[in-house]
Amino acid sequence: MKPEAAYDELIRRSREETLLASCADVLEWDEETCLPRGGVAYRSEQLALLAGLLHDRGADPRLGELLDLLEASFLSADPESAAAVNIREIRRAYERERRLPRRLVEEIARVTALAQQAWADARDAGEYERFRPWLERIVRLAREEAEAVGYTDTPYDALLEDYEPGVTTREVARLFEDLRRELVPLVQAASPSGRRRTAVLRREYPVDRQRLFAEAVAAAIGFDLDRGRIDTAAHPFCTALGPGDCRITTRFAARDFPGGFFTVLHEVGHALYEQGLDSAHYGTPMGEPASLGLHESQSRLWENLVGRSAGFWRQFFPRARAVFHEALHDVKQDAFVAALNQVEPSLIRIGADEVTYNLHILIRFELEQALLADDLRPADLPEAWNSAYRATLGLTPANDRDGCLQDGHWGEGLIGYFPTYTLGNVYAAQLFAAAGRAIGDLDAQFGRGDFSGLLGWLREQVHAHGRRLTAARLIARATGAPPDWRPLVESLRTRYGESVGL
Amino acid sequence: MKPEAAYDELIRRSREETLLASCADVLEWDEETCLPRGGVAYRSEQLALLAGLLHDRGADPRLGELLDLLEASFLSADPESAAAVNIREIRRAYERERRLPRRLVEEIARVTALAQQAWADARDAGEYERFRPWLERIVRLAREEAEAVGYTDTPYDALLEDYEPGVTTREVARLFEDLRRELVPLVQAASPSGRRRTAVLRREYPVDRQRLFAEAVAAAIGFDLDRGRIDTAAHPFCTALGPGDCRITTRFAARDFPGGFFTVLHEVGHALYEQGLDSAHYGTPMGEPASLGLHESQSRLWENLVGRSAGFWRQFFPRARAVFHEALHDVKQDAFVAALNQVEPSLIRIGADEVTYNLHILIRFELEQALLADDLRPADLPEAWNSAYRATLGLTPANDRDGCLQDGHWGEGLIGYFPTYTLGNVYAAQLFAAAGRAIGDLDAQFGRGDFSGLLGWLREQVHAHGRRLTAARLIARATGAPPDWRPLVESLRTRYGESVGL
């Protein structure tokens, strides 16, 4: 067989596997947004079937044959060429997939589909016990997966590698040590002592108008609604169901303007990455996001570095005041922006201020490592969660809804995923600084409603590359320096420390 | 291999094929309700892939082996036992499927997914030309399908057989001859000469309240919203995505109360059939609807024989008047019911009165036969459509939106489907009369808000049987007489003829 023919077959198989995977993605999107309660059990069977079919393709020994042949032929090729990247990354996925037993893959799909509903029910009722047995099953399955895939240091590495290739648990732990040391005092210093400026954000913002306002802003910053949509769901997320179909979900509450609005900006950040991938490469690694950390860098960048900036609100505050006249008619722009940037430790990750945010992640990172290592039993999670919040943020959740039931990730089987949020914050700070150096005064551009400079730079430096580089190498190339927490802390210190004299 | 083991394998394969088919159904539901424009092309590829995988299973020679073995062993079994029914019906499906080339199956899935969007666009724009090339492809594919499947009399038989097993084109043509003879004079006699009572239905009925009202009525007559949902879409339909997930779609317009409301009742009638199937048999023929004609009998029965009755509105008119106070505060119940039962030839099938309705179907039946036989070119369809409407109903559509673009069926590849609507009306009249004989005064029960007697009878006589019997045999058993148009005409004459002295 000629290498050209082998490569064509490899690509055809990759595209077809993506096509089938995207069918499962449609079913998962539907489960989160539309599925009636009575359909949950059957949905889990549908997803298990598709997971099994996908596994058969992903672990097909024919892939190994093609890869063996191609690796020999492409040895001298430019390692950053599309072909070399696709071969390397398909090998990586194949080596993982072929180590997983089909039974395990199906079981994970089935259990997580059911566990999501159990989590949503438990969260609604504030009853952790309803979710506990599912978490136990999920932790057991995650352990099985780690053992099957293999690791050198700790089982957590095997899970993390799937989300953030090339990054180890040890590196993440060291990163969190540094961040804890820097951020805990910054949170304390920046938190208000009596002065609370955020009351204005808890006024009445009618949900229908929030939706329209958020959609308008999403479109203005570049989200293409002909190639996507925005829905409401219990758990906000972004999913690409095809090259022209990227969907985000959010949730709105009348008395929590930032909760809904920044969720939309966050998910739109993800969507801009997906919509910025090269659609000619769709269905191959060159058309896929490089890592979840890099994905989060995009969401966090738009949510915080753009969405909480003074320039952004010079553009959008007049419109916000017109739309939410009752809530904002007596509010000045500066006071509004200050409220959006208030540092104040709170219980809910998704509504956390930028400075506190990574401490929420740190807590989850430590807890899920303990769960995986069996140092923490799921039955003891609520207590461990609450005591970690007390120790790190000085707060204790009044109930599990505001505590260990707040995030849907574990119910979806996503263990090892949380650290990518903090890696995203680290990358985002570096990318945003580099973009500013490259294309000039971003704040002024935002003030004019011009987001195309930033988006264009991100498309060129990040989105267009697909999986050509690991996240670490892409960051080094785009910003001139390897991943480093210092620009993040510096950015937070500049923006939040100044106001309190640090 | 023992027959028991062979039967178990057959059933396992049947259930798995249904499971995979239901994944495609989710994607199709999503296409009609949610899919952004940019996702249409990829969706067609997803559906083509799933259609190919389904075909591989449905035409797997292993099925033939199992069926050969089982047919020999079950020769003496009760032909109405679950096993005998499943073997018989899986054989029927297998014989059809194995005659179809995989390429054709994939092509039909791909083309119809794209054609639906083209139809929706053409309809929105009122430009038939946008749809014409797609209709040409679909007619060619339908012809190919008919040739592959085979037929004794006419290609149309091969398509009809898929929707209404055991019924021939010749029988349907004879039925329409009889109905034309009976209905054309009845329409003329019952149509208003000057007196129009329907103006009240064109008042302002706010869409949001229509939705709430329709949902409340749907629940009251038995639609289980924990096992289903109601959405809006360009094309109203009902689809079962699993044993606990039956979804209907509808469309509302503020100045067309019956348009939205009776669409919901119609689709709810379909949904009650699906929700009444025996879920223990789900995924096998014993858990499937017997025919589309029988399916339509359920939708038309609830839409018309229940939903336009005096008893029904004794129960719901007070609620309607409270909800639509502006539109109905000066309207008497009798006048409202009379308006809902106004006979008046119109251009749109879906809004047609009961008497005219079958003439709309007759026109489509004749046109699609002509298209399939190449006696009519798709380019000439608008003219042929308009002249048929002129000849049959005395009306000419002002545009193709109100003419040949009004229905989405052909865009979905559904040629040979329309006659099942009229068969449904025929069956419905017989079933409704038999239910009345069996369980007493239905109108009085409806007036008390009690629909459980009728629903229970339908569940027992129709829904619970799955594909145990053909539609014709089921009707004979449930009503004491084989399918016959006379009860339909009698019912129409009683309800509509009396008022005009026929």
PDB file of N, CA, C and O in Angstrom, chain A residues 16 19-20 22-23 26-27 29-30 34-39 42-43 45-46 49 53 57 226 228-229 241-245 247 282, chain B residues 16 19-20 22-23 26-27 29-30 34-39 42-43 45-46 49 53 57 226 228-229 241-245 247 282:
ATOM      1  N   GLU A  16     -14.947   9.912   9.509  1.00  0.00           N
ATOM      2  CA  GLU A  16     -16.163   9.142   9.765  1.00  0.00           C
ATOM      3  C   GLU A  16     -16.361   8.935  11.264  1.00  0.00           C
ATOM      4  O   GLU A  16     -17.487   8.962  11.751  1.00  0.00           O
ATOM      5  N   LEU A  19     -17.777  12.036  12.535  1.00  0.00           N
ATOM      6  CA  LEU A  19     -19.174  12.135  12.115  1.00  0.00           C
ATOM      7  C   LEU A  19     -20.061  11.345  13.073  1.00  0.00           C
ATOM      8  O   LEU A  19     -21.098  11.829  13.542  1.00  0.00           O
ATOM      9  N   LEU A  20     -19.635  10.137  13.409  1.00  0.00           N
ATOM     10  CA  LEU A  20     -20.415   9.311  14.327  1.00  0.00           C
ATOM     11  C   LEU A  20     -20.387   9.908  15.742  1.00  0.00           C
ATOM     12  O   LEU A  20     -21.416   9.944  16.424  1.00  0.00           O
ATOM     13  N   SER A  22     -20.181  12.952  16.469  1.00  0.00           N
ATOM     14  CA  SER A  22     -21.027  14.149  16.489  1.00  0.00           C
ATOM     15  C   SER A  22     -22.499  13.775  16.638  1.00  0.00           C
ATOM     16  O   SER A  22     -23.292  14.565  17.146  1.00  0.00           O
ATOM     17  N   CYS A  23     -22.868  12.576  16.203  1.00  0.00           N
ATOM     18  CA  CYS A  23     -24.246  12.115  16.429  1.00  0.00           C
ATOM     19  C   CYS A  23     -24.479  11.951  17.928  1.00  0.00           C
ATOM     20  O   CYS A  23     -25.512  12.373  18.457  1.00  0.00           O
ATOM     21  N   VAL A  26     -24.981  15.273  19.532  1.00  0.00           N
ATOM     22  CA  VAL A  26     -26.343  15.809  19.386  1.00  0.00           C
ATOM     23  C   VAL A  26     -27.232  15.224  20.487  1.00  0.00           C
ATOM     24  O   VAL A  26     -27.990  15.940  21.140  1.00  0.00           O
ATOM     25  N   LEU A  27     -27.108  13.925  20.709  1.00  0.00           N
ATOM     26  CA  LEU A  27     -27.929  13.279  21.743  1.00  0.00           C
ATOM     27  C   LEU A  27     -27.599  13.823  23.133  1.00  0.00           C
ATOM     28  O   LEU A  27     -28.484  13.953  23.981  1.00  0.00           O
ATOM     29  N   TRP A  29     -26.343  16.895  23.787  1.00  0.00           N
ATOM     30  CA  TRP A  29     -26.896  18.253  23.852  1.00  0.00           C
ATOM     31  C   TRP A  29     -28.388  18.179  24.160  1.00  0.00           C
ATOM     32  O   TRP A  29     -28.902  18.890  25.030  1.00  0.00           O
ATOM     33  N   ASP A  30     -29.066  17.298  23.454  1.00  0.00           N
ATOM     34  CA  ASP A  30     -30.505  17.145  23.644  1.00  0.00           C
ATOM     35  C   ASP A  30     -30.812  16.708  25.068  1.00  0.00           C
ATOM     36  O   ASP A  30     -31.773  17.182  25.677  1.00  0.00           O
ATOM     37  N   CYS A  34     -33.360  19.323  26.348  1.00  0.00           N
ATOM     38  CA  CYS A  34     -34.719  19.015  25.895  1.00  0.00           C
ATOM     39  C   CYS A  34     -35.316  17.744  26.460  1.00  0.00           C
ATOM     40  O   CYS A  34     -36.535  17.625  26.539  1.00  0.00           O
ATOM     41  N   LEU A  35     -34.510  16.789  26.787  1.00  0.00           N
ATOM     42  CA  LEU A  35     -35.001  15.431  27.048  1.00  0.00           C
ATOM     43  C   LEU A  35     -36.019  15.383  28.183  1.00  0.00           C
ATOM     44  O   LEU A  35     -35.721  15.808  29.292  1.00  0.00           O
ATOM     45  N   PRO A  36     -37.225  14.842  27.913  1.00  0.00           N
ATOM     46  CA  PRO A  36     -38.159  14.666  29.027  1.00  0.00           C
ATOM     47  C   PRO A  36     -37.636  13.588  29.980  1.00  0.00           C
ATOM     48  O   PRO A  36     -36.891  12.697  29.575  1.00  0.00           O
ATOM     49  N   ARG A  37     -38.062  13.718  31.232  1.00  0.00           N
ATOM     50  CA  ARG A  37     -37.620  12.797  32.282  1.00  0.00           C
ATOM     51  C   ARG A  37     -37.764  11.328  31.868  1.00  0.00           C
ATOM     52  O   ARG A  37     -36.878  10.509  32.114  1.00  0.00           O
ATOM     53  N   GLY A  38     -38.879  11.011  31.222  1.00  0.00           N
ATOM     54  CA  GLY A  38     -39.139   9.619  30.849  1.00  0.00           C
ATOM     55  C   GLY A  38     -38.175   9.072  29.815  1.00  0.00           C
ATOM     56  O   GLY A  38     -38.146   7.870  29.562  1.00  0.00           O
ATOM     57  N   GLY A  39     -37.400   9.957  29.176  1.00  0.00           N
ATOM     58  CA  GLY A  39     -36.504   9.499  28.122  1.00  0.00           C
ATOM     59  C   GLY A  39     -35.087   9.221  28.584  1.00  0.00           C
ATOM     60  O   GLY A  39     -34.253   8.780  27.790  1.00  0.00           O
ATOM     61  N   TYR A  42     -33.623   5.432  28.331  1.00  0.00           N
ATOM     62  CA  TYR A  42     -33.366   4.992  26.954  1.00  0.00           C
ATOM     63  C   TYR A  42     -32.218   5.788  26.338  1.00  0.00           C
ATOM     64  O   TYR A  42     -31.409   5.246  25.577  1.00  0.00           O
ATOM     65  N   ARG A  43     -32.124   7.056  26.685  1.00  0.00           N
ATOM     66  CA  ARG A  43     -31.018   7.869  26.175  1.00  0.00           C
ATOM     67  C   ARG A  43     -29.684   7.274  26.584  1.00  0.00           C
ATOM     68  O   ARG A  43     -28.712   7.270  25.815  1.00  0.00           O
ATOM     69  N   GLU A  45     -29.039   4.217  26.975  1.00  0.00           N
ATOM     70  CA  GLU A  45     -28.779   3.060  26.111  1.00  0.00           C
ATOM     71  C   GLU A  45     -28.323   3.509  24.722  1.00  0.00           C
ATOM     72  O   GLU A  45     -27.442   2.898  24.107  1.00  0.00           O
ATOM     73  N   GLN A  46     -28.949   4.554  24.210  1.00  0.00           N
ATOM     74  CA  GLN A  46     -28.537   5.082  22.904  1.00  0.00           C
ATOM     75  C   GLN A  46     -27.065   5.499  22.949  1.00  0.00           C
ATOM     76  O   GLN A  46     -26.277   5.181  22.045  1.00  0.00           O
ATOM     77  N   LEU A  49     -24.696   2.569  23.129  1.00  0.00           N
ATOM     78  CA  LEU A  49     -24.539   1.936  21.811  1.00  0.00           C
ATOM     79  C   LEU A  49     -23.557   2.718  20.945  1.00  0.00           C
ATOM     80  O   LEU A  49     -22.626   2.153  20.355  1.00  0.00           O
ATOM     81  N   LEU A  53     -19.886   1.652  19.342  1.00  0.00           N
ATOM     82  CA  LEU A  53     -19.559   1.722  17.911  1.00  0.00           C
ATOM     83  C   LEU A  53     -18.328   2.605  17.688  1.00  0.00           C
ATOM     84  O   LEU A  53     -17.469   2.306  16.855  1.00  0.00           O
ATOM     85  N   ARG A  57     -14.387   1.661  16.222  1.00  0.00           N
ATOM     86  CA  ARG A  57     -13.635   2.377  15.188  1.00  0.00           C
ATOM     87  C   ARG A  57     -12.317   2.908  15.716  1.00  0.00           C
ATOM     88  O   ARG A  57     -11.283   2.806  15.064  1.00  0.00           O
ATOM     89  N   ASP A 226     -25.775  32.095  12.718  1.00  0.00           N
ATOM     90  CA  ASP A 226     -26.197  31.208  11.628  1.00  0.00           C
ATOM     91  C   ASP A 226     -25.494  29.860  11.723  1.00  0.00           C
ATOM     92  O   ASP A 226     -25.870  28.902  11.050  1.00  0.00           O
ATOM     93  N   GLY A 228     -24.725  28.539  14.879  1.00  0.00           N
ATOM     94  CA  GLY A 228     -24.789  28.182  16.280  1.00  0.00           C
ATOM     95  C   GLY A 228     -26.087  28.634  16.892  1.00  0.00           C
ATOM     96  O   GLY A 228     -26.936  29.217  16.202  1.00  0.00           O
ATOM     97  N   ARG A 229     -26.275  28.353  18.180  1.00  0.00           N
ATOM     98  CA  ARG A 229     -27.461  28.817  18.873  1.00  0.00           C
ATOM     99  C   ARG A 229     -27.197  28.877  20.367  1.00  0.00           C
ATOM    100  O   ARG A 229     -26.197  28.351  20.864  1.00  0.00           O
ATOM    101  N   LEU A 241     -21.439  20.560  17.213  1.00  0.00           N
ATOM    102  CA  LEU A 241     -22.098  19.371  16.669  1.00  0.00           C
ATOM    103  C   LEU A 241     -21.773  19.156  15.205  1.00  0.00           C
ATOM    104  O   LEU A 241     -22.296  18.257  14.567  1.00  0.00           O
ATOM    105  N   GLY A 242     -20.907  20.006  14.687  1.00  0.00           N
ATOM    106  CA  GLY A 242     -20.529  19.937  13.284  1.00  0.00           C
ATOM    107  C   GLY A 242     -19.800  21.223  12.954  1.00  0.00           C
ATOM    108  O   GLY A 242     -19.749  22.139  13.779  1.00  0.00           O
ATOM    109  N   PRO A 243     -19.236  21.309  11.741  1.00  0.00           N
ATOM    110  CA  PRO A 243     -18.430  22.495  11.411  1.00  0.00           C
ATOM    111  C   PRO A 243     -19.263  23.784  11.365  1.00  0.00           C
ATOM    112  O   PRO A 243     -18.714  24.864  11.492  1.00  0.00           O
ATOM    113  N   GLY A 244     -20.554  23.669  11.217  1.00  0.00           N
ATOM    114  CA  GLY A 244     -21.390  24.871  11.141  1.00  0.00           C
ATOM    115  C   GLY A 244     -22.467  24.879  12.203  1.00  0.00           C
ATOM    116  O   GLY A 244     -23.541  25.459  11.995  1.00  0.00           O
ATOM    117  N   ASP A 245     -22.219  24.230  13.328  1.00  0.00           N
ATOM    118  CA  ASP A 245     -23.276  24.083  14.331  1.00  0.00           C
ATOM    119  C   ASP A 245     -22.650  24.009  15.717  1.00  0.00           C
ATOM    120  O   ASP A 245     -22.404  22.938  16.248  1.00  0.00           O
ATOM    121  N   ARG A 247     -23.140  25.121  19.610  1.00  0.00           N
ATOM    122  CA  ARG A 247     -24.224  25.554  20.494  1.00  0.00           C
ATOM    123  C   ARG A 247     -23.723  25.833  21.904  1.00  0.00           C
ATOM    124  O   ARG A 247     -22.899  25.099  22.423  1.00  0.00           O
ATOM    125  N   TYR A 282     -11.944  19.816   9.337  1.00  0.00           N
ATOM    126  CA  TYR A 282     -12.927  19.260  10.276  1.00  0.00           C
ATOM    127  C   TYR A 282     -12.918  17.731  10.231  1.00  0.00           C
ATOM    128  O   TYR A 282     -12.878  17.130   9.162  1.00  0.00           O
TER     129      TYR A 282
ATOM    130  N   GLU B  16     -31.661  -3.598  18.997  1.00  0.00           N
ATOM    131  CA  GLU B  16     -30.482  -2.768  18.765  1.00  0.00           C
ATOM    132  C   GLU B  16     -30.660  -1.918  17.506  1.00  0.00           C
ATOM    133  O   GLU B  16     -30.229  -0.769  17.456  1.00  0.00           O
ATOM    134  N   LEU B  19     -32.752   0.906  18.492  1.00  0.00           N
ATOM    135  CA  LEU B  19     -31.953   1.836  19.298  1.00  0.00           C
ATOM    136  C   LEU B  19     -31.141   2.756  18.387  1.00  0.00           C
ATOM    137  O   LEU B  19     -31.117   3.980  18.564  1.00  0.00           O
ATOM    138  N   LEU B  20     -30.528   2.171  17.381  1.00  0.00           N
ATOM    139  CA  LEU B  20     -29.732   2.978  16.454  1.00  0.00           C
ATOM    140  C   LEU B  20     -30.643   3.882  15.612  1.00  0.00           C
ATOM    141  O   LEU B  20     -30.342   5.062  15.388  1.00  0.00           O
ATOM    142  N   SER B  22     -33.382   5.111  16.528  1.00  0.00           N
ATOM    143  CA  SER B  22     -33.885   6.204  17.371  1.00  0.00           C
ATOM    144  C   SER B  22     -32.852   7.317  17.505  1.00  0.00           C
ATOM    145  O   SER B  22     -33.208   8.472  17.723  1.00  0.00           O
ATOM    146  N   CYS B  23     -31.568   6.987  17.361  1.00  0.00           N
ATOM    147  CA  CYS B  23     -30.534   8.037  17.355  1.00  0.00           C
ATOM    148  C   CYS B  23     -30.739   8.923  16.133  1.00  0.00           C
ATOM    149  O   CYS B  23     -30.673  10.162  16.217  1.00  0.00           O
ATOM    150  N   VAL B  26     -33.580  11.263  16.690  1.00  0.00           N
ATOM    151  CA  VAL B  26     -33.233  12.449  17.484  1.00  0.00           C
ATOM    152  C   VAL B  26     -32.628  13.511  16.566  1.00  0.00           C
ATOM    153  O   VAL B  26     -32.980  14.687  16.630  1.00  0.00           O
ATOM    154  N   LEU B  27     -31.733  13.091  15.683  1.00  0.00           N
ATOM    155  CA  LEU B  27     -31.093  14.046  14.775  1.00  0.00           C
ATOM    156  C   LEU B  27     -32.116  14.683  13.830  1.00  0.00           C
ATOM    157  O   LEU B  27     -31.994  15.861  13.490  1.00  0.00           O
ATOM    158  N   TRP B  29     -35.408  15.064  14.500  1.00  0.00           N
ATOM    159  CA  TRP B  29     -36.211  15.989  15.307  1.00  0.00           C
ATOM    160  C   TRP B  29     -35.444  17.305  15.466  1.00  0.00           C
ATOM    161  O   TRP B  29     -36.002  18.386  15.287  1.00  0.00           O
ATOM    162  N   ASP B  30     -34.176  17.183  15.795  1.00  0.00           N
ATOM    163  CA  ASP B  30     -33.344  18.371  15.993  1.00  0.00           C
ATOM    164  C   ASP B  30     -33.259  19.200  14.709  1.00  0.00           C
ATOM    165  O   ASP B  30     -33.300  20.425  14.743  1.00  0.00           O
ATOM    166  N   CYS B  34     -34.376  22.757  15.800  1.00  0.00           N
ATOM    167  CA  CYS B  34     -33.268  23.496  16.425  1.00  0.00           C
ATOM    168  C   CYS B  34     -32.108  23.819  15.493  1.00  0.00           C
ATOM    169  O   CYS B  34     -31.386  24.780  15.735  1.00  0.00           O
ATOM    170  N   LEU B  35     -31.892  23.026  14.499  1.00  0.00           N
ATOM    171  CA  LEU B  35     -30.635  23.087  13.748  1.00  0.00           C
ATOM    172  C   LEU B  35     -30.396  24.456  13.112  1.00  0.00           C
ATOM    173  O   LEU B  35     -31.221  24.938  12.347  1.00  0.00           O
ATOM    174  N   PRO B  36     -29.241  25.084  13.419  1.00  0.00           N
ATOM    175  CA  PRO B  36     -28.940  26.335  12.721  1.00  0.00           C
ATOM    176  C   PRO B  36     -28.653  26.048  11.240  1.00  0.00           C
ATOM    177  O   PRO B  36     -28.222  24.955  10.883  1.00  0.00           O
ATOM    178  N   ARG B  37     -28.910  27.057  10.439  1.00  0.00           N
ATOM    179  CA  ARG B  37     -28.732  26.932   8.989  1.00  0.00           C
ATOM    180  C   ARG B  37     -27.374  26.339   8.616  1.00  0.00           C
ATOM    181  O   ARG B  37     -27.274  25.490   7.721  1.00  0.00           O
ATOM    182  N   GLY B  38     -26.339  26.790   9.312  1.00  0.00           N
ATOM    183  CA  GLY B  38     -24.986  26.345   8.979  1.00  0.00           C
ATOM    184  C   GLY B  38     -24.742  24.868   9.256  1.00  0.00           C
ATOM    185  O   GLY B  38     -23.727  24.317   8.828  1.00  0.00           O
ATOM    186  N   GLY B  39     -25.674  24.233   9.972  1.00  0.00           N
ATOM    187  CA  GLY B  39     -25.466  22.836  10.315  1.00  0.00           C
ATOM    188  C   GLY B  39     -26.144  21.856   9.381  1.00  0.00           C
ATOM    189  O   GLY B  39     -26.002  20.642   9.551  1.00  0.00           O
ATOM    190  N   TYR B  42     -23.859  19.263   7.208  1.00  0.00           N
ATOM    191  CA  TYR B  42     -23.236  18.214   8.010  1.00  0.00           C
ATOM    192  C   TYR B  42     -24.277  17.248   8.556  1.00  0.00           C
ATOM    193  O   TYR B  42     -24.033  16.045   8.644  1.00  0.00           O
ATOM    194  N   ARG B  43     -25.432  17.801   8.911  1.00  0.00           N
ATOM    195  CA  ARG B  43     -26.506  16.927   9.400  1.00  0.00           C
ATOM    196  C   ARG B  43     -26.874  15.874   8.355  1.00  0.00           C
ATOM    197  O   ARG B  43     -27.159  14.725   8.670  1.00  0.00           O
ATOM    198  N   GLU B  45     -24.918  14.532   6.287  1.00  0.00           N
ATOM    199  CA  GLU B  45     -23.876  13.494   6.315  1.00  0.00           C
ATOM    200  C   GLU B  45     -24.053  12.579   7.521  1.00  0.00           C
ATOM    201  O   GLU B  45     -23.853  11.359   7.432  1.00  0.00           O
ATOM    202  N   GLN B  46     -24.401  13.171   8.655  1.00  0.00           N
ATOM    203  CA  GLN B  46     -24.648  12.353   9.852  1.00  0.00           C
ATOM    204  C   GLN B  46     -25.772  11.354   9.582  1.00  0.00           C
ATOM    205  O   GLN B  46     -25.671  10.170   9.904  1.00  0.00           O
ATOM    206  N   LEU B  49     -24.759   8.584   7.232  1.00  0.00           N
ATOM    207  CA  LEU B  49     -23.945   7.569   7.922  1.00  0.00           C
ATOM    208  C   LEU B  49     -24.826   6.617   8.724  1.00  0.00           C
ATOM    209  O   LEU B  49     -24.697   5.391   8.627  1.00  0.00           O
ATOM    210  N   LEU B  53     -25.455   2.538   8.364  1.00  0.00           N
ATOM    211  CA  LEU B  53     -25.257   1.571   9.447  1.00  0.00           C
ATOM    212  C   LEU B  53     -26.538   0.786   9.712  1.00  0.00           C
ATOM    213  O   LEU B  53     -26.509  -0.428   9.961  1.00  0.00           O
ATOM    214  N   ARG B  57     -27.462  -3.407   9.224  1.00  0.00           N
ATOM    215  CA  ARG B  57     -28.105  -4.293  10.188  1.00  0.00           C
ATOM    216  C   ARG B  57     -29.392  -4.888   9.632  1.00  0.00           C
ATOM    217  O   ARG B  57     -29.653  -6.078   9.778  1.00  0.00           O
ATOM    218  N   ASP B 226     -44.388  14.101  30.990  1.00  0.00           N
ATOM    219  CA  ASP B 226     -43.133  13.578  31.551  1.00  0.00           C
ATOM    220  C   ASP B 226     -42.470  12.620  30.572  1.00  0.00           C
ATOM    221  O   ASP B 226     -41.309  12.248  30.738  1.00  0.00           O
ATOM    222  N   GLY B 228     -42.771  13.165  27.133  1.00  0.00           N
ATOM    223  CA  GLY B 228     -42.877  13.812  25.833  1.00  0.00           C
ATOM    224  C   GLY B 228     -42.751  15.312  25.957  1.00  0.00           C
ATOM    225  O   GLY B 228     -42.562  15.832  27.064  1.00  0.00           O
ATOM    226  N   ARG B 229     -42.804  16.015  24.830  1.00  0.00           N
ATOM    227  CA  ARG B 229     -42.745  17.471  24.869  1.00  0.00           C
ATOM    228  C   ARG B 229     -43.402  18.044  23.623  1.00  0.00           C
ATOM    229  O   ARG B 229     -43.651  17.330  22.652  1.00  0.00           O
ATOM    230  N   LEU B 241     -38.935   9.056  20.182  1.00  0.00           N
ATOM    231  CA  LEU B 241     -37.479   8.904  20.209  1.00  0.00           C
ATOM    232  C   LEU B 241     -37.050   7.829  21.188  1.00  0.00           C
ATOM    233  O   LEU B 241     -35.862   7.618  21.409  1.00  0.00           O
ATOM    234  N   GLY B 242     -38.023   7.168  21.777  1.00  0.00           N
ATOM    235  CA  GLY B 242     -37.741   6.125  22.762  1.00  0.00           C
ATOM    236  C   GLY B 242     -39.050   5.813  23.454  1.00  0.00           C
ATOM    237  O   GLY B 242     -40.046   6.494  23.227  1.00  0.00           O
ATOM    238  N   PRO B 243     -39.056   4.781  24.301  1.00  0.00           N
ATOM    239  CA  PRO B 243     -40.328   4.385  24.924  1.00  0.00           C
ATOM    240  C   PRO B 243     -40.876   5.450  25.876  1.00  0.00           C
ATOM    241  O   PRO B 243     -42.060   5.443  26.159  1.00  0.00           O
ATOM    242  N   GLY B 244     -40.051   6.364  26.336  1.00  0.00           N
ATOM    243  CA  GLY B 244     -40.545   7.388  27.257  1.00  0.00           C
ATOM    244  C   GLY B 244     -40.294   8.785  26.736  1.00  0.00           C
ATOM    245  O   GLY B 244     -40.118   9.722  27.519  1.00  0.00           O
ATOM    246  N   ASP B 245     -40.246   8.945  25.424  1.00  0.00           N
ATOM    247  CA  ASP B 245     -39.867  10.241  24.855  1.00  0.00           C
ATOM    248  C   ASP B 245     -40.557  10.431  23.507  1.00  0.00           C
ATOM    249  O   ASP B 245     -39.993  10.162  22.466  1.00  0.00           O
ATOM    250  N   ARG B 247     -42.359  13.163  21.083  1.00  0.00           N
ATOM    251  CA  ARG B 247     -42.387  14.624  20.923  1.00  0.00           C
ATOM    252  C   ARG B 247     -43.299  15.041  19.783  1.00  0.00           C
ATOM    253  O   ARG B 247     -43.315  14.396  18.735  1.00  0.00           O
ATOM    254  N   TYR B 282     -41.037  -2.703  23.277  1.00  0.00           N
ATOM    255  CA  TYR B 282     -40.356  -1.644  22.523  1.00  0.00           C
ATOM    256  C   TYR B 282     -39.137  -2.194  21.777  1.00  0.00           C
ATOM    257  O   TYR B 282     -38.359  -2.963  22.321  1.00  0.00           O
TER     258      TYR B 282
END
